[in-house]
């Protein structure tokens, strides 16, 4: 979740940060949102109280993996971080949503790919607030209550090891033909304490996967999951391709290993 200010005078709202889609949208009516009680627990944007709000004659129709949003587009001033302001940012005002618990600030592809207009990632670069259409996300971990996002660069104190460039798969070569952050996963395995890494992928392997901050789960091909499960006795199928393993594994100092090009990330 990310806190931003919108309108004049500024109204503070909280949005879900998503790198798997391209539009910014806000809930205008909690009663018609996908989760009314959750929506109502946060401050909401009221366009009638903003002198800089401008409605657009363009319908909003967005579909996600498990939800949808309808409404209309508009423009208003948008403020993030330490006061960086994007004036007249185009965003969606949701009049109704299905299975969506909050508004979304999306930072995926913009004009010409993800949207028909300059989205927030475009605007930051066009207005000179960043030098590139780039960002870095610190998700934190189970022991921290917050993370961070940096636009136009990265914080070298937030990681260790070296970085690599990993090509993004063009949308016309991706599995769903949609412009997302598709990259190839080249390795998957696990490492138990005092043992050699277990590799569940062939020597030559490239599986397109989506990097998406909007999901807390890793979705893997059935062949990899089936190869991994025997090493986690007590696993239970919850249906729909979801599995749980005993909580005792949380205290085992091993890792799950994800490979991208020649870099393996051990979690």
PDB file of C-alpha atoms in Angstrom:
ATOM      1  CA  UNK A   1       0.000   0.000   0.000  1.00  0.00           C
ATOM      2  CA  UNK A   2       1.172   3.533  -0.737  1.00  0.00           C
ATOM      3  CA  UNK A   3      -0.052   6.873   0.622  1.00  0.00           C
ATOM      4  CA  UNK A   4      -0.445   9.770  -1.832  1.00  0.00           C
ATOM      5  CA  UNK A   5      -2.196  13.129  -2.019  1.00  0.00           C
ATOM      6  CA  UNK A   6      -4.618  14.062  -4.755  1.00  0.00           C
ATOM      7  CA  UNK A   7      -6.514  17.233  -5.663  1.00  0.00           C
ATOM      8  CA  UNK A   8      -6.463  20.849  -4.501  1.00  0.00           C
ATOM      9  CA  UNK A   9      -6.605  21.223  -1.608  1.00  0.00           C
ATOM     10  CA  UNK A  10      -4.801  17.927  -1.150  1.00  0.00           C
ATOM     11  CA  UNK A  11      -6.709  14.848  -0.011  1.00  0.00           C
ATOM     12  CA  UNK A  12      -4.652  11.988   1.429  1.00  0.00           C
ATOM     13  CA  UNK A  13      -5.596   8.513   0.206  1.00  0.00           C
ATOM     14  CA  UNK A  14      -4.065   5.032   0.286  1.00  0.00           C
ATOM     15  CA  UNK A  15      -3.677   2.926  -2.854  1.00  0.00           C
ATOM     16  CA  UNK A  16      -2.416  -0.558  -3.577  1.00  0.00           C
ATOM     17  CA  UNK A  17       0.877  -0.457  -5.500  1.00  0.00           C
ATOM     18  CA  UNK A  18       0.783  -2.695  -8.571  1.00  0.00           C
ATOM     19  CA  UNK A  19       3.451  -3.286 -11.197  1.00  0.00           C
ATOM     20  CA  UNK A  20       1.278  -5.711 -13.163  1.00  0.00           C
ATOM     21  CA  UNK A  21      -1.045  -3.096 -14.694  1.00  0.00           C
ATOM     22  CA  UNK A  22      -0.859   0.445 -16.077  1.00  0.00           C
ATOM     23  CA  UNK A  23      -3.702   2.632 -14.748  1.00  0.00           C
ATOM     24  CA  UNK A  24      -4.087   4.630 -11.554  1.00  0.00           C
ATOM     25  CA  UNK A  25      -7.637   4.499 -10.214  1.00  0.00           C
ATOM     26  CA  UNK A  26      -9.400   5.417  -6.979  1.00  0.00           C
ATOM     27  CA  UNK A  27     -12.631   4.338  -5.319  1.00  0.00           C
ATOM     28  CA  UNK A  28     -15.272   7.066  -5.386  1.00  0.00           C
ATOM     29  CA  UNK A  29     -18.041   5.092  -3.671  1.00  0.00           C
ATOM     30  CA  UNK A  30     -17.210   2.525  -1.004  1.00  0.00           C
ATOM     31  CA  UNK A  31     -20.754   1.173  -1.106  1.00  0.00           C
ATOM     32  CA  UNK A  32     -20.147  -0.168  -4.630  1.00  0.00           C
ATOM     33  CA  UNK A  33     -16.543  -1.263  -4.125  1.00  0.00           C
ATOM     34  CA  UNK A  34     -15.470  -4.897  -4.076  1.00  0.00           C
ATOM     35  CA  UNK A  35     -14.888  -4.729  -0.311  1.00  0.00           C
ATOM     36  CA  UNK A  36     -16.957  -1.941   1.197  1.00  0.00           C
ATOM     37  CA  UNK A  37     -15.785  -2.316   4.806  1.00  0.00           C
ATOM     38  CA  UNK A  38     -12.100  -2.250   3.868  1.00  0.00           C
ATOM     39  CA  UNK A  39     -12.650   0.674   1.510  1.00  0.00           C
ATOM     40  CA  UNK A  40     -14.425   2.594   4.265  1.00  0.00           C
ATOM     41  CA  UNK A  41     -11.547   2.060   6.701  1.00  0.00           C
ATOM     42  CA  UNK A  42      -9.357   4.434   4.661  1.00  0.00           C
ATOM     43  CA  UNK A  43      -9.878   8.104   3.706  1.00  0.00           C
ATOM     44  CA  UNK A  44     -11.503   8.468   0.295  1.00  0.00           C
ATOM     45  CA  UNK A  45     -11.011  10.972  -2.501  1.00  0.00           C
ATOM     46  CA  UNK A  46     -13.977  13.280  -3.079  1.00  0.00           C
ATOM     47  CA  UNK A  47     -13.708  15.015  -6.481  1.00  0.00           C
ATOM     48  CA  UNK A  48     -16.377  17.561  -5.523  1.00  0.00           C
ATOM     49  CA  UNK A  49     -13.938  18.956  -2.942  1.00  0.00           C
ATOM     50  CA  UNK A  50     -11.072  19.417  -5.409  1.00  0.00           C
ATOM     51  CA  UNK A  51     -10.786  22.652  -7.403  1.00  0.00           C
ATOM     52  CA  UNK A  52      -8.325  20.992  -9.805  1.00  0.00           C
ATOM     53  CA  UNK A  53     -10.521  17.999 -10.693  1.00  0.00           C
ATOM     54  CA  UNK A  54     -11.441  17.758 -14.396  1.00  0.00           C
ATOM     55  CA  UNK A  55     -13.738  14.941 -15.614  1.00  0.00           C
ATOM     56  CA  UNK A  56     -13.049  13.332 -18.982  1.00  0.00           C
ATOM     57  CA  UNK A  57     -15.586  11.861 -21.383  1.00  0.00           C
ATOM     58  CA  UNK A  58     -13.825   8.506 -21.412  1.00  0.00           C
ATOM     59  CA  UNK A  59     -15.160   5.356 -19.788  1.00  0.00           C
ATOM     60  CA  UNK A  60     -13.060   3.314 -17.372  1.00  0.00           C
ATOM     61  CA  UNK A  61     -13.233  -0.454 -17.857  1.00  0.00           C
ATOM     62  CA  UNK A  62     -10.425  -2.475 -16.301  1.00  0.00           C
ATOM     63  CA  UNK A  63     -10.146  -6.219 -15.806  1.00  0.00           C
ATOM     64  CA  UNK A  64      -7.734  -7.977 -13.472  1.00  0.00           C
ATOM     65  CA  UNK A  65      -7.044 -11.635 -12.771  1.00  0.00           C
ATOM     66  CA  UNK A  66      -9.771 -11.828 -10.119  1.00  0.00           C
ATOM     67  CA  UNK A  67     -11.610  -8.524 -10.392  1.00  0.00           C
ATOM     68  CA  UNK A  68     -12.881  -5.655 -12.513  1.00  0.00           C
ATOM     69  CA  UNK A  69     -13.445  -1.899 -12.275  1.00  0.00           C
ATOM     70  CA  UNK A  70     -15.857   0.431 -14.076  1.00  0.00           C
ATOM     71  CA  UNK A  71     -16.204   4.191 -13.972  1.00  0.00           C
ATOM     72  CA  UNK A  72     -14.765   7.175 -15.854  1.00  0.00           C
ATOM     73  CA  UNK A  73     -11.406   8.860 -16.353  1.00  0.00           C
ATOM     74  CA  UNK A  74     -10.506  12.297 -15.037  1.00  0.00           C
ATOM     75  CA  UNK A  75      -7.446  14.430 -14.299  1.00  0.00           C
ATOM     76  CA  UNK A  76      -6.246  15.979 -11.055  1.00  0.00           C
ATOM     77  CA  UNK A  77      -3.037  16.899  -9.269  1.00  0.00           C
ATOM     78  CA  UNK A  78      -1.144  13.963  -7.781  1.00  0.00           C
ATOM     79  CA  UNK A  79       1.518  14.247  -5.059  1.00  0.00           C
ATOM     80  CA  UNK A  80       3.914  11.555  -3.811  1.00  0.00           C
ATOM     81  CA  UNK A  81       6.857  11.209  -1.468  1.00  0.00           C
ATOM     82  CA  UNK A  82       8.420  14.467  -0.327  1.00  0.00           C
ATOM     83  CA  UNK A  83       6.148  16.638  -2.449  1.00  0.00           C
ATOM     84  CA  UNK A  84       6.796  15.600  -6.059  1.00  0.00           C
ATOM     85  CA  UNK A  85       3.724  16.807  -7.935  1.00  0.00           C
ATOM     86  CA  UNK A  86       2.247  15.645 -11.222  1.00  0.00           C
ATOM     87  CA  UNK A  87      -0.343  18.163 -12.334  1.00  0.00           C
ATOM     88  CA  UNK A  88      -3.295  16.951 -14.372  1.00  0.00           C
ATOM     89  CA  UNK A  89      -2.481  13.260 -14.030  1.00  0.00           C
ATOM     90  CA  UNK A  90      -5.028  11.101 -15.813  1.00  0.00           C
ATOM     91  CA  UNK A  91      -6.577   8.474 -13.547  1.00  0.00           C
ATOM     92  CA  UNK A  92      -9.748   6.458 -13.187  1.00  0.00           C
ATOM     93  CA  UNK A  93     -12.578   7.170 -10.803  1.00  0.00           C
ATOM     94  CA  UNK A  94     -14.292   3.879  -9.973  1.00  0.00           C
ATOM     95  CA  UNK A  95     -18.064   3.956  -9.627  1.00  0.00           C
ATOM     96  CA  UNK A  96     -18.110   0.177  -9.046  1.00  0.00           C
ATOM     97  CA  UNK A  97     -15.619  -2.645  -8.634  1.00  0.00           C
ATOM     98  CA  UNK A  98     -15.697  -6.418  -8.269  1.00  0.00           C
ATOM     99  CA  UNK A  99     -13.347  -8.237  -5.874  1.00  0.00           C
ATOM    100  CA  UNK A 100     -11.068  -5.197  -5.605  1.00  0.00           C
ATOM    101  CA  UNK A 101     -10.321  -4.182  -2.018  1.00  0.00           C
ATOM    102  CA  UNK A 102      -8.707  -0.794  -2.767  1.00  0.00           C
ATOM    103  CA  UNK A 103      -7.782   1.677  -5.475  1.00  0.00           C
ATOM    104  CA  UNK A 104      -4.573   0.964  -7.366  1.00  0.00           C
ATOM    105  CA  UNK A 105      -1.481   2.933  -8.327  1.00  0.00           C
ATOM    106  CA  UNK A 106      -0.080   1.050 -11.301  1.00  0.00           C
ATOM    107  CA  UNK A 107       3.423   1.574 -12.659  1.00  0.00           C
ATOM    108  CA  UNK A 108       3.602  -0.741 -15.659  1.00  0.00           C
ATOM    109  CA  UNK A 109       3.841   0.205 -19.334  1.00  0.00           C
ATOM    110  CA  UNK A 110       2.331   3.528 -20.385  1.00  0.00           C
ATOM    111  CA  UNK A 111       1.486   5.260 -23.670  1.00  0.00           C
ATOM    112  CA  UNK A 112       1.439   3.008 -26.700  1.00  0.00           C
ATOM    113  CA  UNK A 113       1.564  -0.263 -24.756  1.00  0.00           C
ATOM    114  CA  UNK A 114      -0.387  -0.342 -21.512  1.00  0.00           C
ATOM    115  CA  UNK A 115      -2.473   2.807 -22.004  1.00  0.00           C
ATOM    116  CA  UNK A 116      -3.593   5.290 -24.640  1.00  0.00           C
ATOM    117  CA  UNK A 117      -2.223   8.174 -22.576  1.00  0.00           C
ATOM    118  CA  UNK A 118       0.880   9.074 -20.559  1.00  0.00           C
ATOM    119  CA  UNK A 119       0.517   7.175 -17.292  1.00  0.00           C
ATOM    120  CA  UNK A 120       2.292   7.940 -14.025  1.00  0.00           C
ATOM    121  CA  UNK A 121       5.603   6.309 -14.988  1.00  0.00           C
ATOM    122  CA  UNK A 122       5.593   8.313 -18.250  1.00  0.00           C
ATOM    123  CA  UNK A 123       4.683  11.560 -16.527  1.00  0.00           C
ATOM    124  CA  UNK A 124       7.469  11.332 -13.957  1.00  0.00           C
ATOM    125  CA  UNK A 125      10.042  11.168 -16.758  1.00  0.00           C
ATOM    126  CA  UNK A 126       8.354  13.674 -19.079  1.00  0.00           C
ATOM    127  CA  UNK A 127       8.173  16.299 -16.336  1.00  0.00           C
ATOM    128  CA  UNK A 128      11.801  15.811 -15.343  1.00  0.00           C
ATOM    129  CA  UNK A 129      11.018  14.327 -11.943  1.00  0.00           C
ATOM    130  CA  UNK A 130      13.014  11.229 -12.928  1.00  0.00           C
ATOM    131  CA  UNK A 131      15.703  10.686 -15.549  1.00  0.00           C
ATOM    132  CA  UNK A 132      14.294   7.362 -16.708  1.00  0.00           C
ATOM    133  CA  UNK A 133      11.100   5.336 -16.781  1.00  0.00           C
ATOM    134  CA  UNK A 134      12.432   3.099 -14.044  1.00  0.00           C
ATOM    135  CA  UNK A 135      11.715   2.216 -10.432  1.00  0.00           C
ATOM    136  CA  UNK A 136      12.935  -0.047  -7.635  1.00  0.00           C
ATOM    137  CA  UNK A 137      10.797  -1.649  -4.935  1.00  0.00           C
ATOM    138  CA  UNK A 138      11.829  -2.721  -1.451  1.00  0.00           C
ATOM    139  CA  UNK A 139       9.154  -5.152  -0.277  1.00  0.00           C
ATOM    140  CA  UNK A 140      10.572  -5.516   3.220  1.00  0.00           C
ATOM    141  CA  UNK A 141      10.091  -8.901   4.878  1.00  0.00           C
ATOM    142  CA  UNK A 142       7.881 -10.698   7.379  1.00  0.00           C
ATOM    143  CA  UNK A 143       9.552  -8.857  10.244  1.00  0.00           C
ATOM    144  CA  UNK A 144       9.085  -5.329   8.874  1.00  0.00           C
ATOM    145  CA  UNK A 145       5.876  -3.347   8.646  1.00  0.00           C
ATOM    146  CA  UNK A 146       6.704  -1.332   5.538  1.00  0.00           C
ATOM    147  CA  UNK A 147       8.675  -1.139   2.316  1.00  0.00           C
ATOM    148  CA  UNK A 148       9.460   1.574  -0.199  1.00  0.00           C
ATOM    149  CA  UNK A 149       9.498   2.447  -3.885  1.00  0.00           C
ATOM    150  CA  UNK A 150      12.070   4.662  -5.571  1.00  0.00           C
ATOM    151  CA  UNK A 151      11.284   6.158  -8.968  1.00  0.00           C
ATOM    152  CA  UNK A 152      14.128   6.789 -11.406  1.00  0.00           C
ATOM    153  CA  UNK A 153      16.789   4.873  -9.467  1.00  0.00           C
ATOM    154  CA  UNK A 154      17.501   2.473  -6.620  1.00  0.00           C
ATOM    155  CA  UNK A 155      18.764   2.410  -3.045  1.00  0.00           C
ATOM    156  CA  UNK A 156      21.997   0.398  -2.902  1.00  0.00           C
ATOM    157  CA  UNK A 157      21.510  -0.126   0.837  1.00  0.00           C
ATOM    158  CA  UNK A 158      18.402  -2.214   0.214  1.00  0.00           C
ATOM    159  CA  UNK A 159      20.144  -5.224  -1.311  1.00  0.00           C
ATOM    160  CA  UNK A 160      23.415  -7.124  -1.271  1.00  0.00           C
ATOM    161  CA  UNK A 161      25.257  -8.843  -4.087  1.00  0.00           C
ATOM    162  CA  UNK A 162      25.443  -7.708  -7.691  1.00  0.00           C
ATOM    163  CA  UNK A 163      22.693  -6.754 -10.110  1.00  0.00           C
ATOM    164  CA  UNK A 164      22.163  -8.013 -13.638  1.00  0.00           C
ATOM    165  CA  UNK A 165      20.139  -6.792 -16.597  1.00  0.00           C
ATOM    166  CA  UNK A 166      17.366  -9.188 -17.498  1.00  0.00           C
ATOM    167  CA  UNK A 167      15.535  -8.583 -20.776  1.00  0.00           C
ATOM    168  CA  UNK A 168      11.779  -8.041 -20.587  1.00  0.00           C
ATOM    169  CA  UNK A 169       9.905 -10.300 -22.979  1.00  0.00           C
ATOM    170  CA  UNK A 170       8.084  -8.226 -25.648  1.00  0.00           C
ATOM    171  CA  UNK A 171       4.325  -8.415 -25.213  1.00  0.00           C
ATOM    172  CA  UNK A 172       3.854  -9.958 -28.657  1.00  0.00           C
ATOM    173  CA  UNK A 173       6.064 -12.877 -27.573  1.00  0.00           C
ATOM    174  CA  UNK A 174       4.532 -13.254 -24.102  1.00  0.00           C
ATOM    175  CA  UNK A 175       2.086 -16.025 -23.135  1.00  0.00           C
ATOM    176  CA  UNK A 176      -0.938 -13.716 -22.893  1.00  0.00           C
ATOM    177  CA  UNK A 177       0.062 -11.102 -25.473  1.00  0.00           C
ATOM    178  CA  UNK A 178      -0.331  -8.329 -22.906  1.00  0.00           C
ATOM    179  CA  UNK A 179       2.356  -5.744 -21.994  1.00  0.00           C
ATOM    180  CA  UNK A 180       3.488  -6.782 -18.543  1.00  0.00           C
ATOM    181  CA  UNK A 181       6.877  -7.255 -16.899  1.00  0.00           C
ATOM    182  CA  UNK A 182       7.463 -10.715 -18.362  1.00  0.00           C
ATOM    183  CA  UNK A 183      10.925 -12.233 -17.820  1.00  0.00           C
ATOM    184  CA  UNK A 184      12.323 -15.755 -18.157  1.00  0.00           C
ATOM    185  CA  UNK A 185      12.851 -17.840 -15.032  1.00  0.00           C
ATOM    186  CA  UNK A 186      15.779 -20.139 -15.813  1.00  0.00           C
ATOM    187  CA  UNK A 187      16.099 -22.117 -12.583  1.00  0.00           C
ATOM    188  CA  UNK A 188      14.028 -23.244  -9.622  1.00  0.00           C
ATOM    189  CA  UNK A 189      15.097 -25.364  -6.683  1.00  0.00           C
ATOM    190  CA  UNK A 190      15.455 -25.594  -2.915  1.00  0.00           C
ATOM    191  CA  UNK A 191      18.458 -25.829  -0.622  1.00  0.00           C
ATOM    192  CA  UNK A 192      18.251 -27.559   2.754  1.00  0.00           C
ATOM    193  CA  UNK A 193      20.828 -26.926   5.505  1.00  0.00           C
ATOM    194  CA  UNK A 194      24.096 -28.777   4.947  1.00  0.00           C
ATOM    195  CA  UNK A 195      22.946 -30.209   1.623  1.00  0.00           C
ATOM    196  CA  UNK A 196      23.635 -29.490  -2.021  1.00  0.00           C
ATOM    197  CA  UNK A 197      20.982 -27.447  -3.875  1.00  0.00           C
ATOM    198  CA  UNK A 198      18.132 -29.452  -5.381  1.00  0.00           C
ATOM    199  CA  UNK A 199      17.442 -28.355  -8.946  1.00  0.00           C
ATOM    200  CA  UNK A 200      13.916 -29.045 -10.242  1.00  0.00           C
ATOM    201  CA  UNK A 201      14.468 -27.575 -13.711  1.00  0.00           C
ATOM    202  CA  UNK A 202      16.231 -29.023 -16.777  1.00  0.00           C
ATOM    203  CA  UNK A 203      19.754 -27.878 -17.598  1.00  0.00           C
ATOM    204  CA  UNK A 204      18.379 -25.604 -20.306  1.00  0.00           C
ATOM    205  CA  UNK A 205      15.190 -23.965 -19.079  1.00  0.00           C
ATOM    206  CA  UNK A 206      13.327 -20.724 -19.739  1.00  0.00           C
ATOM    207  CA  UNK A 207       9.816 -20.224 -18.351  1.00  0.00           C
ATOM    208  CA  UNK A 208       8.121 -16.831 -18.851  1.00  0.00           C
ATOM    209  CA  UNK A 209       6.917 -15.422 -15.519  1.00  0.00           C
ATOM    210  CA  UNK A 210       5.329 -12.128 -14.486  1.00  0.00           C
ATOM    211  CA  UNK A 211       6.984  -9.942 -11.870  1.00  0.00           C
ATOM    212  CA  UNK A 212       3.957  -8.571 -10.002  1.00  0.00           C
ATOM    213  CA  UNK A 213       3.788  -6.658  -6.716  1.00  0.00           C
ATOM    214  CA  UNK A 214       0.019  -7.157  -6.674  1.00  0.00           C
ATOM    215  CA  UNK A 215       0.305 -10.819  -5.665  1.00  0.00           C
ATOM    216  CA  UNK A 216       1.753 -12.440  -2.545  1.00  0.00           C
ATOM    217  CA  UNK A 217       1.960 -15.904  -4.112  1.00  0.00           C
ATOM    218  CA  UNK A 218       4.427 -17.494  -6.505  1.00  0.00           C
ATOM    219  CA  UNK A 219       2.605 -19.448  -9.209  1.00  0.00           C
ATOM    220  CA  UNK A 220       4.766 -22.247 -10.600  1.00  0.00           C
ATOM    221  CA  UNK A 221       4.199 -24.840 -13.340  1.00  0.00           C
ATOM    222  CA  UNK A 222       2.662 -28.092 -12.011  1.00  0.00           C
ATOM    223  CA  UNK A 223       5.770 -30.044 -13.032  1.00  0.00           C
ATOM    224  CA  UNK A 224       7.965 -27.961 -10.703  1.00  0.00           C
ATOM    225  CA  UNK A 225       5.476 -28.077  -7.840  1.00  0.00           C
ATOM    226  CA  UNK A 226       5.086 -31.852  -8.129  1.00  0.00           C
ATOM    227  CA  UNK A 227       8.862 -32.283  -8.104  1.00  0.00           C
ATOM    228  CA  UNK A 228       9.214 -30.110  -4.994  1.00  0.00           C
ATOM    229  CA  UNK A 229       6.367 -31.420  -2.810  1.00  0.00           C
ATOM    230  CA  UNK A 230       7.990 -34.752  -1.775  1.00  0.00           C
ATOM    231  CA  UNK A 231      10.699 -32.752   0.015  1.00  0.00           C
ATOM    232  CA  UNK A 232       8.062 -31.127   2.248  1.00  0.00           C
ATOM    233  CA  UNK A 233       6.351 -34.000   4.123  1.00  0.00           C
ATOM    234  CA  UNK A 234       2.916 -33.098   5.409  1.00  0.00           C
ATOM    235  CA  UNK A 235       1.966 -30.902   2.481  1.00  0.00           C
ATOM    236  CA  UNK A 236      -1.753 -30.459   1.841  1.00  0.00           C
ATOM    237  CA  UNK A 237      -3.550 -29.587  -1.388  1.00  0.00           C
ATOM    238  CA  UNK A 238      -6.096 -26.795  -0.862  1.00  0.00           C
ATOM    239  CA  UNK A 239      -7.513 -27.103  -4.372  1.00  0.00           C
ATOM    240  CA  UNK A 240      -7.128 -24.795  -7.318  1.00  0.00           C
ATOM    241  CA  UNK A 241      -3.396 -25.441  -7.506  1.00  0.00           C
ATOM    242  CA  UNK A 242      -2.739 -24.116  -3.982  1.00  0.00           C
ATOM    243  CA  UNK A 243      -0.730 -26.044  -1.394  1.00  0.00           C
ATOM    244  CA  UNK A 244       0.274 -25.601   2.235  1.00  0.00           C
ATOM    245  CA  UNK A 245       3.211 -27.130   4.080  1.00  0.00           C
ATOM    246  CA  UNK A 246       3.672 -27.587   7.847  1.00  0.00           C
ATOM    247  CA  UNK A 247       4.561 -24.407   9.730  1.00  0.00           C
ATOM    248  CA  UNK A 248       7.583 -26.199  11.184  1.00  0.00           C
ATOM    249  CA  UNK A 249       9.402 -25.563   7.897  1.00  0.00           C
ATOM    250  CA  UNK A 250       9.369 -21.861   8.745  1.00  0.00           C
ATOM    251  CA  UNK A 251      12.100 -22.564  11.289  1.00  0.00           C
ATOM    252  CA  UNK A 252      14.253 -24.602   8.904  1.00  0.00           C
ATOM    253  CA  UNK A 253      17.132 -22.385   7.680  1.00  0.00           C
ATOM    254  CA  UNK A 254      16.903 -23.424   4.042  1.00  0.00           C
ATOM    255  CA  UNK A 255      16.085 -21.460   0.907  1.00  0.00           C
ATOM    256  CA  UNK A 256      13.861 -21.552  -2.152  1.00  0.00           C
ATOM    257  CA  UNK A 257      15.997 -20.693  -5.144  1.00  0.00           C
ATOM    258  CA  UNK A 258      14.843 -18.742  -8.195  1.00  0.00           C
ATOM    259  CA  UNK A 259      17.152 -18.274 -11.185  1.00  0.00           C
ATOM    260  CA  UNK A 260      17.054 -15.499 -13.781  1.00  0.00           C
ATOM    261  CA  UNK A 261      19.747 -15.619 -16.473  1.00  0.00           C
ATOM    262  CA  UNK A 262      22.981 -16.303 -14.520  1.00  0.00           C
ATOM    263  CA  UNK A 263      21.687 -14.950 -11.191  1.00  0.00           C
ATOM    264  CA  UNK A 264      20.111 -17.159  -8.505  1.00  0.00           C
ATOM    265  CA  UNK A 265      18.099 -15.478  -5.756  1.00  0.00           C
ATOM    266  CA  UNK A 266      17.849 -17.556  -2.579  1.00  0.00           C
ATOM    267  CA  UNK A 267      14.878 -16.774  -0.342  1.00  0.00           C
TER     268      UNK A 267
END
